[in-house]
DNA sequence: GTCTATAAAGCGATAGAC
DNA sequence: GTCTATCGCTTTATAGAC
């Protein structure tokens, strides 16, 4: 069998799943080499900074994805209500309807928070701000929109926690549906 | 200085803070001996099962605390609305107004979930059920009360995630206040 | 009940051949 | 770019003296 030549960009999504499943501390190099099917040599070739650089790359890719699929559309869509509905759809799909957990949330709760403070804070800040903007464009007062954006993010994160804790992904779907219905009023 | 003689019950709260701060994997025995000021000999005397038994003991104590201060009052109080208001007060205080994170939530998101599945699920199940009961006693329909209980738990957990992620405990306080106001309507 | 010493395994990271 | 071998350190856990 021909030898596989990997690219850094191929590896990052695999790393994401491993960090998501085991957390930063739990994602040992043994698990990473197993999951990526890459030797330590290759891994350190792509990520000279080791595990920390791997995690940073994953956070960066998550940020890119959300920027492209969630944050930017929220800001630039000309129909704000439609952009918000689209956000809920993207989020539902991204988290596999509650079967996938939020890596940024995992890092936020653990002691990884301190190490990746800027990226963790930046992710939620960008989300809150872009959602806030969109809510204002639906005609809501600035203060109301700000609180609402905060609440929507909290419900999403909390529902992911509950869905995983109770092993019942439907909790996440129900929470999103409820929130969309509340916004429609 | 006289030698300190510890009791298992004195150690558990200290362990709780360490697990909360570092997660299960991150809570090394080195950190635990440092935090508890107990040698490994003493620790393994109290917890022959090692770290796993320590974490189980912490989860057990958290469950006991919530049962006594939150779940039971929710079920037995004769003024349901008052019991729910009391729950919000206890929760606000317990999580130090957003400066303290939920250990069960931390375990739920990490790979610790699988190891402690029963205790993690039991904690949220007991909370959801007792809150559901109390909401029914305020006159709400069963289905409405169930969804509302789920939403309240999600907001609490999500707000804790956001508060820690953004390093802004006020997010948690605002979320609780908002939810209480919504319930009052 | 507490301690120190120690075992055995796993960890992240590096070196160097190919 | 990939691999294997290896270093040095930390990990959990145990043994045995006090």
Short mmCIF file of N, CA and C in Angstrom, two decimals, chain A residues 10 20 26 28 40 55 59 65 73 101 123 135-136 142 152:
data_model
loop_
_atom_site.label_atom_id
_atom_site.label_comp_id
_atom_site.label_asym_id
_atom_site.label_seq_id
_atom_site.Cartn_x
_atom_site.Cartn_y
_atom_site.Cartn_z
N UNK A 10 -5.73 18.43 6.71
CA UNK A 10 -6.48 17.18 6.84
C UNK A 10 -6.52 16.72 8.29
N UNK A 20 -12.43 17.07 21.43
CA UNK A 20 -13.82 17.14 21.84
C UNK A 20 -14.17 15.95 22.73
N UNK A 26 -6.95 14.98 28.49
CA UNK A 26 -7.25 13.59 28.17
C UNK A 26 -6.82 13.18 26.78
N UNK A 28 -4.28 12.36 24.85
CA UNK A 28 -2.84 12.02 24.90
C UNK A 28 -2.30 11.85 23.49
N UNK A 40 4.46 10.33 15.73
CA UNK A 40 4.77 11.57 16.43
C UNK A 40 5.62 12.48 15.57
N UNK A 55 -4.15 22.19 19.63
CA UNK A 55 -5.42 22.69 20.17
C UNK A 55 -5.72 24.09 19.64
N UNK A 59 -9.03 25.28 17.59
CA UNK A 59 -9.85 26.44 17.97
C UNK A 59 -9.92 27.44 16.82
N UNK A 65 -14.90 28.48 10.93
CA UNK A 65 -16.17 27.89 10.48
C UNK A 65 -17.35 28.73 10.95
N UNK A 73 -22.84 35.85 8.31
CA UNK A 73 -24.22 35.93 7.83
C UNK A 73 -25.13 36.72 8.76
N UNK A 101 -20.66 17.85 21.10
CA UNK A 101 -20.53 18.85 22.15
C UNK A 101 -19.71 20.03 21.66
N UNK A 123 -14.41 33.69 20.70
CA UNK A 123 -15.47 32.92 20.05
C UNK A 123 -16.84 33.37 20.52
N UNK A 135 -30.35 41.04 16.04
CA UNK A 135 -31.58 41.23 16.81
C UNK A 135 -32.01 42.69 16.80
N UNK A 136 -31.02 43.58 16.81
CA UNK A 136 -31.35 45.01 16.73
C UNK A 136 -32.03 45.30 15.38
N UNK A 142 -31.80 48.14 21.74
CA UNK A 142 -30.41 47.69 21.91
C UNK A 142 -30.24 46.84 23.17
N UNK A 152 -29.75 33.45 24.41
CA UNK A 152 -29.74 32.42 23.36
C UNK A 152 -28.46 31.61 23.43
#
